[in-house]
Structure formats: structure tokens, C-alpha cells
Tab-separated table of C-alpha atoms in Angstrom:
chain	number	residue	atom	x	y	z
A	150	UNK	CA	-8.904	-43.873	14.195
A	151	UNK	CA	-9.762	-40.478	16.339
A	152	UNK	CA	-12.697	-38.599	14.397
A	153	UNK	CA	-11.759	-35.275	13.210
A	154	UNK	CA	-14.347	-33.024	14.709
A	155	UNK	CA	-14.967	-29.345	12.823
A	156	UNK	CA	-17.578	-26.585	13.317
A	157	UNK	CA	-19.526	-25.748	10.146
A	158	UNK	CA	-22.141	-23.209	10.476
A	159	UNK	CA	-25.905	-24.201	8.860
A	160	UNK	CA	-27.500	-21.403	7.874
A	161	UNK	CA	-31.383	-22.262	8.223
A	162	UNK	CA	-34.428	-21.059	6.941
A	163	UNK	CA	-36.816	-20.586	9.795
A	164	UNK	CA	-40.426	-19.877	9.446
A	165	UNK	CA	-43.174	-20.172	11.368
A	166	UNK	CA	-46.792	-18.940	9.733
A	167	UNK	CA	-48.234	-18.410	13.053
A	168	UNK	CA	-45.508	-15.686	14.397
A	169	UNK	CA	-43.110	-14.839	11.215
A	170	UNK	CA	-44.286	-12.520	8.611
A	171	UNK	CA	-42.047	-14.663	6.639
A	172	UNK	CA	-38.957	-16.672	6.708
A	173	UNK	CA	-35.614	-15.533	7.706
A	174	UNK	CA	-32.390	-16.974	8.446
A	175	UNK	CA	-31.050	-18.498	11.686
A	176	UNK	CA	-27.133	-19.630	11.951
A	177	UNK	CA	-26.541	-22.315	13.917
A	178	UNK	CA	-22.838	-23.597	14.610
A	179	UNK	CA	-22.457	-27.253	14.404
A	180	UNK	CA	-20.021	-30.002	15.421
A	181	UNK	CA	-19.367	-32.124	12.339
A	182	UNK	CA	-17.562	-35.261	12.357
A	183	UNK	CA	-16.752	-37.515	9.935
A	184	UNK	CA	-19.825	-39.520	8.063
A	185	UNK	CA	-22.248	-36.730	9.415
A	186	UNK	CA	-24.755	-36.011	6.815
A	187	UNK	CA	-27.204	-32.800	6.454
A	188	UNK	CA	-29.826	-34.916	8.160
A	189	UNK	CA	-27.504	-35.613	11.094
A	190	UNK	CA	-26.231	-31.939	11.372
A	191	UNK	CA	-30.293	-31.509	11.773
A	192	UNK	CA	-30.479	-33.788	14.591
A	193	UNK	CA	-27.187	-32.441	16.136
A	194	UNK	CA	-29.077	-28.754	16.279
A	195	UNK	CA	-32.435	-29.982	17.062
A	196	UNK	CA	-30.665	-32.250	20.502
A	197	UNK	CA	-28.180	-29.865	21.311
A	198	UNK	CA	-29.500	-26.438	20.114
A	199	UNK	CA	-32.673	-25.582	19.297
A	200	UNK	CA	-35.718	-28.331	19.833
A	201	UNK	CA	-37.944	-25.567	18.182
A	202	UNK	CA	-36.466	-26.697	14.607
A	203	UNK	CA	-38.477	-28.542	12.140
A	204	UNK	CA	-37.959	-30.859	9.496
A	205	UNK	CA	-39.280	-34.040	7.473
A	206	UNK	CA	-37.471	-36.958	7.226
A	207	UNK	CA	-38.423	-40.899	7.841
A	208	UNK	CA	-35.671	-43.697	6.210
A	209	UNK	CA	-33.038	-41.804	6.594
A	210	UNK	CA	-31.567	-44.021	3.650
A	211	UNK	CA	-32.238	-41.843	0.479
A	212	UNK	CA	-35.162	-44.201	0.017
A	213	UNK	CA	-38.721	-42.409	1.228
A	214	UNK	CA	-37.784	-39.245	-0.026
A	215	UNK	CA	-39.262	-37.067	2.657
A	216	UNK	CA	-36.171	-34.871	3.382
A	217	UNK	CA	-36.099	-32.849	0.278
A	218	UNK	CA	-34.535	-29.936	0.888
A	219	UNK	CA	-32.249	-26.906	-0.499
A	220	UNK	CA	-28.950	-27.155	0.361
A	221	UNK	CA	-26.699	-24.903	-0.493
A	222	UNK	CA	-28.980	-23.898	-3.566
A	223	UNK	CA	-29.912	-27.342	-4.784
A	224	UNK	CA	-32.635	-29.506	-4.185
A	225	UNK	CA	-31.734	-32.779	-2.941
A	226	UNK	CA	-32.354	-35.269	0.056
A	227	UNK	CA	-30.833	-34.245	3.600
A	228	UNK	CA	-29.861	-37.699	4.318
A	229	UNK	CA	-28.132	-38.291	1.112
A	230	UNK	CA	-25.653	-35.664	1.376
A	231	UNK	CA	-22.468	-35.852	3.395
A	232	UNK	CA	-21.308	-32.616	5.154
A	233	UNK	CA	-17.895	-33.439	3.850
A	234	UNK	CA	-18.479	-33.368	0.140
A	235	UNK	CA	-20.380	-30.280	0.459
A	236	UNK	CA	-17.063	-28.422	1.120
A	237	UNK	CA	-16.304	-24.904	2.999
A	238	UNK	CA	-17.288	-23.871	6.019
A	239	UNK	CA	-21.024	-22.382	5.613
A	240	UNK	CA	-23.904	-24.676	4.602
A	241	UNK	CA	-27.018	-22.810	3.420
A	242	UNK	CA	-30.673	-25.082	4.016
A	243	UNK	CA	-33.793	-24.270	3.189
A	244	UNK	CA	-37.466	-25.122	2.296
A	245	UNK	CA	-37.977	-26.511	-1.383
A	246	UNK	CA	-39.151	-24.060	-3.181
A	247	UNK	CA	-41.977	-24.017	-5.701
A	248	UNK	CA	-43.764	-25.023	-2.884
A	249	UNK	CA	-45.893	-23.343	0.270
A	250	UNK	CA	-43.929	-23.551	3.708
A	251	UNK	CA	-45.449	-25.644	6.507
A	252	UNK	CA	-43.388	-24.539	8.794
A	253	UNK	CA	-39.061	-24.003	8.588
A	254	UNK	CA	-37.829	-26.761	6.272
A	255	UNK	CA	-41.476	-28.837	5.939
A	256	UNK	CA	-42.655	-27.872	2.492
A	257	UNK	CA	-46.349	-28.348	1.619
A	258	UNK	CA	-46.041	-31.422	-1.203
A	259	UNK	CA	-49.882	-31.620	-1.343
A	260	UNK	CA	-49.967	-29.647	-4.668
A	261	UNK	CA	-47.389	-31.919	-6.191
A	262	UNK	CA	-49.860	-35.394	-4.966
A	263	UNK	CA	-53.103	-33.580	-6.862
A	264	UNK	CA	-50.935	-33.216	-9.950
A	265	UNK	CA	-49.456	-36.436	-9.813
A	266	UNK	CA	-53.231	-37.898	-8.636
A	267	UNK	CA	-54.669	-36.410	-11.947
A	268	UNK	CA	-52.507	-37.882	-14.154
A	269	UNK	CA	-54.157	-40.948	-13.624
A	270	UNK	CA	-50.610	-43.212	-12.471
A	271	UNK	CA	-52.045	-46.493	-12.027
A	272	UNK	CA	-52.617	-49.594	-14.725
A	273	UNK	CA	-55.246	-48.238	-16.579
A	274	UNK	CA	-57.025	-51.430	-18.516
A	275	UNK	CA	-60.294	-53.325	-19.026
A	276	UNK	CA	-62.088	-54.130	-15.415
A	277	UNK	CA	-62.716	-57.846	-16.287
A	278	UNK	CA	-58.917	-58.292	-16.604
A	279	UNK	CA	-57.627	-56.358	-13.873
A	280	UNK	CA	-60.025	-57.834	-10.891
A	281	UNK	CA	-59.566	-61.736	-12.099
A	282	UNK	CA	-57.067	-62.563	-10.115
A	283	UNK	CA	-56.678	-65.704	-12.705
A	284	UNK	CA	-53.129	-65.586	-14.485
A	285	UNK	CA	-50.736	-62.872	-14.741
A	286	UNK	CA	-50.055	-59.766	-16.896
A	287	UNK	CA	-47.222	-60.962	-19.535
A	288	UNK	CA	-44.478	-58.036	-20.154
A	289	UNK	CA	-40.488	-59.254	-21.342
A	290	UNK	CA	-37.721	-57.573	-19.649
A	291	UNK	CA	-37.081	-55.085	-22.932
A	292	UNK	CA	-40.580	-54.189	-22.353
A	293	UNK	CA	-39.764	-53.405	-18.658
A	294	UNK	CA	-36.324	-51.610	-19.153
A	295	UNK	CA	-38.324	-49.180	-21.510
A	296	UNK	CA	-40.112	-47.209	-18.647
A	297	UNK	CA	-38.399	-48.909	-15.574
A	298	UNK	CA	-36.141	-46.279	-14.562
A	299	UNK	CA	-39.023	-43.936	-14.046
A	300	UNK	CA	-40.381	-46.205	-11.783
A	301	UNK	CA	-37.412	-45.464	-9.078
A	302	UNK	CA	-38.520	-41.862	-8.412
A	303	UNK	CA	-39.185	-41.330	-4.778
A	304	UNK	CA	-41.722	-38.736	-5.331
A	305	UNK	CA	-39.725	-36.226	-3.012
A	306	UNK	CA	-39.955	-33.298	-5.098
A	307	UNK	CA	-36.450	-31.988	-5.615
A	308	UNK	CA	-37.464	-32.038	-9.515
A	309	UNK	CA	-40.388	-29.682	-9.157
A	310	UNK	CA	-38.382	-27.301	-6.703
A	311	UNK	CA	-35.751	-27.506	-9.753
A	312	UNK	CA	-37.748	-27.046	-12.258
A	313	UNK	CA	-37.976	-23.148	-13.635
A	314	UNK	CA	-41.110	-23.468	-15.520
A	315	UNK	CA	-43.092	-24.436	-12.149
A	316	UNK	CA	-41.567	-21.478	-10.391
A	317	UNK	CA	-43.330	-18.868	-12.956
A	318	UNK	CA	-46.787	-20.825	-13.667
A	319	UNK	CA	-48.264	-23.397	-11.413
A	320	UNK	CA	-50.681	-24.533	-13.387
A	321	UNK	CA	-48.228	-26.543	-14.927
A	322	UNK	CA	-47.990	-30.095	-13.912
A	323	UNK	CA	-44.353	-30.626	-13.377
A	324	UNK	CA	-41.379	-32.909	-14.025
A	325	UNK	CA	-42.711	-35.548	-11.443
A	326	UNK	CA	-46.240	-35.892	-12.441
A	327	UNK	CA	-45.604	-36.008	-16.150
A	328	UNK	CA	-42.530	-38.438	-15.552
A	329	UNK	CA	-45.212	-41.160	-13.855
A	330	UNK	CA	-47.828	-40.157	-16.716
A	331	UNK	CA	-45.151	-41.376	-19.110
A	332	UNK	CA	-43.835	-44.409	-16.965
A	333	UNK	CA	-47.575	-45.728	-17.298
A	334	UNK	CA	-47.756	-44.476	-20.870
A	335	UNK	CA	-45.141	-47.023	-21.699
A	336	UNK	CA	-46.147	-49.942	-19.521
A	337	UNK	CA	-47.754	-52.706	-22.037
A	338	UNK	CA	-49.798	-53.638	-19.255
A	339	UNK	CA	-52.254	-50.329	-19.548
A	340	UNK	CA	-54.649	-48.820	-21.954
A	341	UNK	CA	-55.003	-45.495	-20.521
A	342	UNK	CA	-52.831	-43.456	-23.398
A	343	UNK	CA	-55.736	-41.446	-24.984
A	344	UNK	CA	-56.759	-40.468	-21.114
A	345	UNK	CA	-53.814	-39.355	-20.618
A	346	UNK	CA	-52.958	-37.335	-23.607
A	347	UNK	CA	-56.061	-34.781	-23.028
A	348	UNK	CA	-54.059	-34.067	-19.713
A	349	UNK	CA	-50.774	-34.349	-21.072
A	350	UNK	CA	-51.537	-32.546	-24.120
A	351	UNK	CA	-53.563	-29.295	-22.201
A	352	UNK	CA	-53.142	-26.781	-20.519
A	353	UNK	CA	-49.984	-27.261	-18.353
A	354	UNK	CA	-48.908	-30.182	-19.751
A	355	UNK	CA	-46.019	-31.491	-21.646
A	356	UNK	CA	-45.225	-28.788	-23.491
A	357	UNK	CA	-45.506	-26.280	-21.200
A	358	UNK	CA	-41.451	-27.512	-20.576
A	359	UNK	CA	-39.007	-25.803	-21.581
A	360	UNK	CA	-36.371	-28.556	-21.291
A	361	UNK	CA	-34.121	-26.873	-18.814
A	362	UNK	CA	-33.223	-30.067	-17.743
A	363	UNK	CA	-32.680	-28.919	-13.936
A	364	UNK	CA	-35.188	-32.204	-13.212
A	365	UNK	CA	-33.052	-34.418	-14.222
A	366	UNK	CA	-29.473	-33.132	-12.883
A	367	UNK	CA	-30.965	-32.593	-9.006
A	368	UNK	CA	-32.766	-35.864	-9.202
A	369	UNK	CA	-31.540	-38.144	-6.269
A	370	UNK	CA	-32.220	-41.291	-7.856
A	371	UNK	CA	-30.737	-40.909	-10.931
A	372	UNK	CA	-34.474	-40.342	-12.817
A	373	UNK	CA	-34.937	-38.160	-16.455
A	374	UNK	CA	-37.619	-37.034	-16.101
A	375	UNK	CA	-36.377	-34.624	-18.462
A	376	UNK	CA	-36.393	-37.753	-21.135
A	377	UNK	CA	-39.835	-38.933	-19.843
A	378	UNK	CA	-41.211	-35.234	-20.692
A	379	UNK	CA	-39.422	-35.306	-24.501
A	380	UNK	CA	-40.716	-38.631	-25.202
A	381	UNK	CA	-43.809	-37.795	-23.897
A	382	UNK	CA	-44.447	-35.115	-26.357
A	383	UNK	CA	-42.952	-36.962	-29.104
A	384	UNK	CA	-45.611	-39.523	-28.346
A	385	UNK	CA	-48.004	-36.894	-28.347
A	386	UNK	CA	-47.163	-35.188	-31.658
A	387	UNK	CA	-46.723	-38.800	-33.565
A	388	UNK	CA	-50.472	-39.982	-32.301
A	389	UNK	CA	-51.836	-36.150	-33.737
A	390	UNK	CA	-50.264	-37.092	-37.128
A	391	UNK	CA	-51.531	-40.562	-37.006
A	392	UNK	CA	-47.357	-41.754	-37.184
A	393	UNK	CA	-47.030	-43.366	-33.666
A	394	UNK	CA	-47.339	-47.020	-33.885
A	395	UNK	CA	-50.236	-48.207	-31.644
A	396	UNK	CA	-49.177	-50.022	-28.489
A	397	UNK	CA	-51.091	-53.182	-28.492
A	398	UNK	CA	-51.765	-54.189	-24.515
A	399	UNK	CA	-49.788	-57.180	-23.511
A	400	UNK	CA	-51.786	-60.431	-22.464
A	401	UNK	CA	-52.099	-62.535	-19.524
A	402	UNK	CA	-50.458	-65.609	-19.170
A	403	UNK	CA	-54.009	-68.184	-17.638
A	404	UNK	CA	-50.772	-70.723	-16.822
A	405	UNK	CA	-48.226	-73.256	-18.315
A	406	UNK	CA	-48.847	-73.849	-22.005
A	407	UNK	CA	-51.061	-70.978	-22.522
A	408	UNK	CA	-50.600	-67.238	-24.011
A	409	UNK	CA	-46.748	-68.060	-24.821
A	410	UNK	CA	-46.913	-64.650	-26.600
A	411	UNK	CA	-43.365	-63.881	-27.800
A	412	UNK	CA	-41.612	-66.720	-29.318
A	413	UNK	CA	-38.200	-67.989	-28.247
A	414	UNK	CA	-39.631	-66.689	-24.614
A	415	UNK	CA	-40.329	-68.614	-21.984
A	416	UNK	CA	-43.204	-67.615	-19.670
A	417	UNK	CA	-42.171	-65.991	-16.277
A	418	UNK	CA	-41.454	-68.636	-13.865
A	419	UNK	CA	-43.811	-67.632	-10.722
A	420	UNK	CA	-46.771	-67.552	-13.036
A	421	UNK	CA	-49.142	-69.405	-11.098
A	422	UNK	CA	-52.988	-70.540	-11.924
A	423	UNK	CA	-54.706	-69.646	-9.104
A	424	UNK	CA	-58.680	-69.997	-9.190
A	425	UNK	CA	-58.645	-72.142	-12.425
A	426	UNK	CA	-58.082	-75.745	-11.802
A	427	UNK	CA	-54.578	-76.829	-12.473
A	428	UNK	CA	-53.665	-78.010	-15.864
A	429	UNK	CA	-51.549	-81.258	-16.062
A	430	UNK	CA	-48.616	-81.038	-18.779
A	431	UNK	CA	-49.435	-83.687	-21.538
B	211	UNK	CA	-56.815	-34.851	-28.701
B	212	UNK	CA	-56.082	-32.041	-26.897
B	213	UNK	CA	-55.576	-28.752	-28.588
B	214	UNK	CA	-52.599	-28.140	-26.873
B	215	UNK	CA	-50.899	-31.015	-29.158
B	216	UNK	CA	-52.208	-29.332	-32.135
B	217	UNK	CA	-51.163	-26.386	-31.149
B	218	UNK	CA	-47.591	-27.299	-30.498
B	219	UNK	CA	-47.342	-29.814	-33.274
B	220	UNK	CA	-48.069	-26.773	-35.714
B	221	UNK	CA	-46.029	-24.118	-33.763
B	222	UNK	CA	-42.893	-27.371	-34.680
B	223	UNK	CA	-44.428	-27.078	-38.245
B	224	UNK	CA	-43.898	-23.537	-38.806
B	225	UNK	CA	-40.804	-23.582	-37.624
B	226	UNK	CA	-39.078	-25.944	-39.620
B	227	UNK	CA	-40.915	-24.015	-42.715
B	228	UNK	CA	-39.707	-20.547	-41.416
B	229	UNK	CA	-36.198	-22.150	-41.508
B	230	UNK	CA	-36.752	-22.939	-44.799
B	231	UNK	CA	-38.030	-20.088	-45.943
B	232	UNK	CA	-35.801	-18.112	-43.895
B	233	UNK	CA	-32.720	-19.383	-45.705
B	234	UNK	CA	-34.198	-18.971	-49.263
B	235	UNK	CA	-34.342	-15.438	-47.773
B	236	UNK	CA	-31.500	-14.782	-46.740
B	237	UNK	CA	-29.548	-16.605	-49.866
B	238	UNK	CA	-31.620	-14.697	-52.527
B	239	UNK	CA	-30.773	-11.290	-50.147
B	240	UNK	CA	-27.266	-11.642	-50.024
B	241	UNK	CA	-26.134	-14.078	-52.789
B	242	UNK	CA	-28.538	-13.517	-55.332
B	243	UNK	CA	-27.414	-10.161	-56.935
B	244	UNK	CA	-23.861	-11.728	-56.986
B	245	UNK	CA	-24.932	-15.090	-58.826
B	246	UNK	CA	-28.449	-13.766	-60.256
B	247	UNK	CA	-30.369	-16.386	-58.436
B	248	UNK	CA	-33.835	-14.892	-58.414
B	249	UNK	CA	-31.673	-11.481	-59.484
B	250	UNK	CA	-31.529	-11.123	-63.261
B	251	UNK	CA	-31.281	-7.670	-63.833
B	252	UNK	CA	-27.992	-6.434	-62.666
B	253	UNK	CA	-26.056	-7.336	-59.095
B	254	UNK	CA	-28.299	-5.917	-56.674
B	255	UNK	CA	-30.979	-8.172	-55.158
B	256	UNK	CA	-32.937	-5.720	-53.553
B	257	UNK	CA	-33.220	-3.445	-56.576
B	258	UNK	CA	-36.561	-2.159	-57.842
B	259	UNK	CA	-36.243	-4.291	-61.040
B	260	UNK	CA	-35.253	-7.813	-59.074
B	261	UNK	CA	-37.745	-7.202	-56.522
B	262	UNK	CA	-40.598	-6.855	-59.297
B	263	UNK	CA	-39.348	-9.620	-61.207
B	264	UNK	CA	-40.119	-12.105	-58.245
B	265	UNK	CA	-43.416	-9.785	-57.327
B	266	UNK	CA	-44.467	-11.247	-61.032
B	267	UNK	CA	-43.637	-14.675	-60.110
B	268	UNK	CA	-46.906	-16.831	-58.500
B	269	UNK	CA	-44.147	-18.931	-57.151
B	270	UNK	CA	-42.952	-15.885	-54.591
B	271	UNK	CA	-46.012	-14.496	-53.849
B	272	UNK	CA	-46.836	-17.198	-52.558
B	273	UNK	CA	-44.030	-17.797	-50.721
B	274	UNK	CA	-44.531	-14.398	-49.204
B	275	UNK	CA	-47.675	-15.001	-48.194
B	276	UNK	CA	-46.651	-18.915	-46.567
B	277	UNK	CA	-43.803	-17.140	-45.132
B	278	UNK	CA	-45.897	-14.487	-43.417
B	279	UNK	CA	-48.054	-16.970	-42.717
B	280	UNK	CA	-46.127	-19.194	-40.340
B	281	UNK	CA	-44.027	-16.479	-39.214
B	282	UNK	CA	-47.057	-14.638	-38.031
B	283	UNK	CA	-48.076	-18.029	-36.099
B	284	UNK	CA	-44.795	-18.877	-35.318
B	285	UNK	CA	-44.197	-15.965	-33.293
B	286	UNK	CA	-47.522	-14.801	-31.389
B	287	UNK	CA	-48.466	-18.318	-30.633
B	288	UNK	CA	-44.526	-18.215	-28.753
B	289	UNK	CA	-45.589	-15.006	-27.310
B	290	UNK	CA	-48.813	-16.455	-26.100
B	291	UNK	CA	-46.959	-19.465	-24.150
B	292	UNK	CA	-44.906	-17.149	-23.127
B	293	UNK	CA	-47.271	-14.869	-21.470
B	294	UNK	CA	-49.491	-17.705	-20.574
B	295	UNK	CA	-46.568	-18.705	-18.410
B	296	UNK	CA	-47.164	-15.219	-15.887
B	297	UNK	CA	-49.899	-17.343	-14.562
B	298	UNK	CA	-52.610	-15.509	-15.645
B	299	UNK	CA	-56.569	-15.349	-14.737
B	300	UNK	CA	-58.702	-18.138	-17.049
B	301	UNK	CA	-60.297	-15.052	-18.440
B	302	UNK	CA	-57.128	-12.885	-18.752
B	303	UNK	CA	-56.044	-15.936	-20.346
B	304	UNK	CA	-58.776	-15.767	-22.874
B	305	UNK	CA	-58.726	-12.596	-23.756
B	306	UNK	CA	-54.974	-12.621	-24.889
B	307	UNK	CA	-55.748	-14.955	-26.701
B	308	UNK	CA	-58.107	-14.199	-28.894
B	309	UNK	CA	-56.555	-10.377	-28.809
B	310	UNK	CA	-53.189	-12.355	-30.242
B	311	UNK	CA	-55.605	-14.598	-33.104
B	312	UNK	CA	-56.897	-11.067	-34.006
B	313	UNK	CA	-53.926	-9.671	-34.469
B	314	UNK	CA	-52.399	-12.452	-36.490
B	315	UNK	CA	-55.489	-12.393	-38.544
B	316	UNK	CA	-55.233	-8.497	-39.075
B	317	UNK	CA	-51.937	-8.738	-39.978
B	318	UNK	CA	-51.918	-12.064	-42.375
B	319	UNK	CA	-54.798	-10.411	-44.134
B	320	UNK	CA	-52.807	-7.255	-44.975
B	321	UNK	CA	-49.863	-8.678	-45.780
B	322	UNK	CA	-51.460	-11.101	-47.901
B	323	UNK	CA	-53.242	-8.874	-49.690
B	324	UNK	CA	-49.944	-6.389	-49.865
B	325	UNK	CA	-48.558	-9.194	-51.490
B	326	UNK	CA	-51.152	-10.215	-53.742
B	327	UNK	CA	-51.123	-6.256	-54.726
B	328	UNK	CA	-47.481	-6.815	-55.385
B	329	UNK	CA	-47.864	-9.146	-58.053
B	330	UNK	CA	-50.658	-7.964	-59.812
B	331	UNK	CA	-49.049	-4.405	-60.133
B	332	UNK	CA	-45.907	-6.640	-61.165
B	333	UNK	CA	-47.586	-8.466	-64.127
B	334	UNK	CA	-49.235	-5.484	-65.242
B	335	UNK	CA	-45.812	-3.447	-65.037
B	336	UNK	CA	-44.110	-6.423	-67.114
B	337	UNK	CA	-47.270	-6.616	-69.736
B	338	UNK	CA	-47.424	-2.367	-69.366
């Protein structure tokens, strides 16, 4: 089948702190054919127009997340969106905002990583338990499903160039940071809650959102972090009125026959006794 | 606990309560005179002789008072997010806040005490 070749003009923010006074506009006409994405149309300008353009981008396969962008007014990955199924003729791309400008379409995340740093978004638990490498942190599949979908973000910031609180006070933390605060908020593996609700609770935290919900509709991989913020602060609120229902850390599994915690559940089959010596079934 | 949990928990608080208190409001206002809830003397809520019959009543000056109360919060602690949100200097910060807490407190004591002044003039206008 022949490819249908078409010329679709990208409109793209060029800036370049060293010579601009600030960012303007370049058009750049581009040969499309069919499967092109964004990303591609990119490459297309960069090898047969302009070598001076500059972008971020690794996979290539919606998967690293470094090729946030606006396009055409929403924030979402350049290598995720087909030419095709943006429609018309005129594709706008830009920088994500909410955040400085490296240079053309590179935003400067490194504002985003301290937030996300400070919210602590690792297993938070006692140091005996986490360095012995003997047995294995228990946690059932309903335990899992409860925060797992916040594990898939991609940290690629479309939600905080979304998000309309971040745009008018940056103190505030952001749909990304607060999303990974609750993911590890739920995990029965950690014990970091009251750590994390002097952050989450204070100044720019969870309630600082407005629940415009912009997070969760540009989100590439299908993430609410809109949900994560709302059941943050319901968290939040029911542990300041003494309501919420204390989380009670989930314990390891030293090997077969030992810590069967839930009944009617067996014990994940790769759990493995490493430094004790092997126990023999009786 | 951080103080901005407290803060917001209470800011939920008064809301549902000025809700409440709202709709007692506006059902006394506009259907009271025509089925004398709250409205004995003749069809007109707002008349001087309804409006001193609940002055004489504990019951609404309290209510008054609770309703200024977490109205008064209600609102300037929403006007304080809401200007805290222009991204303003720790110190600007500070000072509209406690500018707003003086405020509420200015205006919750003279309401209350409006109030108060409401009923006692009532009882002694009933006993008078």
C-alpha cells in the first residue's frame, strides 16, 4: 500500500536563554506520512530542516516519559501521539509549562524531582527489617490493587504542566509528588504516614488542590492523581479526628510455614529463605 | 499534625454548619411569616415584632452568634487560601494572616455582642 504523504505545518516554540529575550514561534512545514508521530515530525525537522532544534526524548515508546510536551494546548508525550489523530493542518508544540525553559521544547523538571524528593517516596519502615535481606515483605494482591495504579506514572510531568493551581503558586507540591506520597501512603509495606502528613498536610500540600482534575485527564498513563490527592486528604482529615482506621504494617514471610498472615492465603510462591538455613517441611 | 489539616478540616466543618444554618435562614425568611414558623405575630417574618420574638429566644442568639461564627471563618480563611495562592513573600504571607484573624476577631466580637445586645433588649422589651 503507497503511503499517503501530506504537509502539516508544526508551529514550534523556540527559545534559546543565551540569544532570545524569550520564546517565540518558528513554523516549520513537514512531510507527514502515515504512522508519523509528534516525535517523528521532530526528527523529520531536526534531519531535514533545522539541526538547531531541541528536544527530550529517550524510549520513544510512551514508557520513560521524557518527551512531555504541549501539543496543540495539552500536555502529553511526543511519541505517544500520532500526527493523524491530531487532525487539521497546523500543529502547535511547545515547552511544558509550569516549568523554566532549558532551551526550545527541554523544560527544566528539576523543581518537580525536589518536590517529589521531599515527599519522602520510598518504603519508609523499621531499619532492622528493611536491611535483613532474610524473608520477604507479605502484601495480597487487594492490598496491591489499592495503590498500584499510581505506581505506573512515568514521572514526565504533563500533570503538573496541567495542573492550574501550580501555574499561580509554586510552592505547591503538585499532582505528581502528592500522587507518589499517597501511592506509599497506601503500601502496607511502610510506616512513614505521620512523616508524610506534616508535608502533606502544610503549606502546599494536599489541600492546596482545587480538584480541577486537568491531572488526571492529560495523564498519559491513565494515572488519577486527581483520586490519589482526594484520598489523600480524606486520609488526612480522618487521622485529625482520630476516625481513620490505623494501617497496621504487613509482615515478612522468614519462609514456608511461617508468618501465613491472612488465612485461606497461600504465601507468595518465590518467597525464598535466603541467609537462614533452610527449613525441611515436617 | 500539621495545621494545615486543622485548618482545612474546620474550614469543611463550617461549611456543612453554614449550610445548615443557612437553610434555617432562609426557610424562617421566606416561609416563616406564611406558616408562623419562628413568625407568630402576623405574616411577615422580618417584622419588628417576629424579629424580637426570636432576639428573646437563647436558642437564636445563639444561633446568630454560631452562624456568624463559622461564616466569619468560613469565608476569610477561603480568602486567605485564596490570596495565599498569588505566591506571596513568607512575611507577606504572615502578615495577611494575622491582618485576616484580626479582622475575624473584630468582627465576631461585635457581632456577638450586637447579638447578645439583641436579646437582652428583647427580654427586657417582653418583661417591659
Amino acid at each position: 500500500m503507497a503511503e499517503s504523504n501530506k504537509i502539516v505545518n508544526f508551529h514550534v516554540t523556540r527559545y534559546n536563554p543565551e540569544k532570545d529575550v524569550k520564546p517565540y514561534i518558528q513554523t516549520y512545514k513537514v512531510e507527514v506520512t502515515d504512522g508519523m508521530t509528534v516525535l517523528d515530525g521532530l526528527h523529520w525537522i531536526k534531519e531535514h530542516l533545522d539541526p538547531t532544534l531541541v528536544w527530550r526524548y529517550s524510549c520513544r515508546m510512551g514508557i520513560c516519559g521524557s518527551c512531555g510536551m504541549l501539543i496543540n494546548g495539552s500536555p502529553t508525550l511526543a511519541c505517544n501521539t500520532q500526527i493523524s489523530h491530531l487532525g487539521g493542518m497546523d500543529i502547535t508544540v511547545g515547552p511544558l509549562p509550569n516549568f523554566e525553559i532549558i532551551r526550545d521544547l527541554v523544560p527544566d523538571l528539576a523543581s518537580m524531582f525536589d518536590k517529589h524528593a521531599s515527599v519522602k517516596p520510598n518504603i519508609i519502615r523499621d531499619e532492622a527489617d528493611l536491611v535483613s535481606r532474610q524473608g520477604e515483605f507479605y502484601q495480597s494482591p487487594e492490598q496491591l490493587e489499592e495503590f498500584l495504579q499510581f505506581t505506573f506514572c512515568i514521572k514526565c510531568g504533563c500533570c503538573m504542566a496541567a495542573c492550574p493551581t501550580l501555574a499561580t503558586d509554586v510552592r505547591y507540591l503538585g499532582p505528581m509528588p502528592l500522587t507518589a506520597l499517597q501511592r506509599y501512603n497506601t503500601d502496607t509495606r511502610d510506616e512513614g504516614f505521620d512523616i508524610r502528613a506534616k508535608i502533606a498536610g502544610g503549606d502546599g500540600g494536599a489541600f492546596s488542590c482545587h480538584y480541577a482534575g486537568e491531572c488526571s485527564r492529560v495523564c498519559p498513563k491513565g494515572v488519577d492523581p486527581a483520586k490519589a490527592i482526594q484520598l489523600l486528604k480524606r486520609k488526612l482529615v480522618l487521622d485529625y479526628l482520630h476516625l481513620a482506621s490505623k494501617k497496621q504494617p504487613c509482615k515478612k514471610l522468614e519462609g514456608p510455614g511461617h508468618g501465613k498472615l491472612l488465612p485461606n492465603m497461600n504465601p507468595p510462591a518465590r518467597t525464598v529463605v535466603q541467609d537462614a538455613p533452610a527449613e525441611t517441611n515436617k | 499534625m500539621s495545621n494545615g489539616t486543622k485548618f482545612w478540616t474546620w474550614h469543611m466543618a463550617a461549611g456543612v454548619a453554614l449550610l445548615f444554618l443557612l437553610g434555617l435562614h432562609m426557610l424562617i425568611m421566606h416561609f416563616g411569616g406564611s406558616v408562623h414558623l419562628f413568625a407568630p405575630h402576623g405574616s411577615e417574618a422580618v417584622s419588628v415584632e417576629n424579629s424580637q420574638w426570636r432576639d428573646a429566644h437563647t436558642f437564636f442568639a445563639i444561633t446568630y452568634i454560631l452562624m456568624l461564627g463559622v461564616g466569619l471563618y468560613h469565608g476569610l480563611y477561603g480568602l486567605r487560601t485564596i490570596l495565599l495562592e498569588l505566591t506571596l513573600k513568607p512575611a507577606v504571607a504572615k502578615t495577611v494572616t494575622a491582618f485576616l484573624v484580626l479582622v475575624g476577631l473584630g468582627l465576631f466580637g461585635f457581632g456577638s455582642w450586637a447579638a447578645w445586645a439583641a436579646h437582652t433588649i428583647a427580654i427586657a422589651g417582653g418583661k417591659g
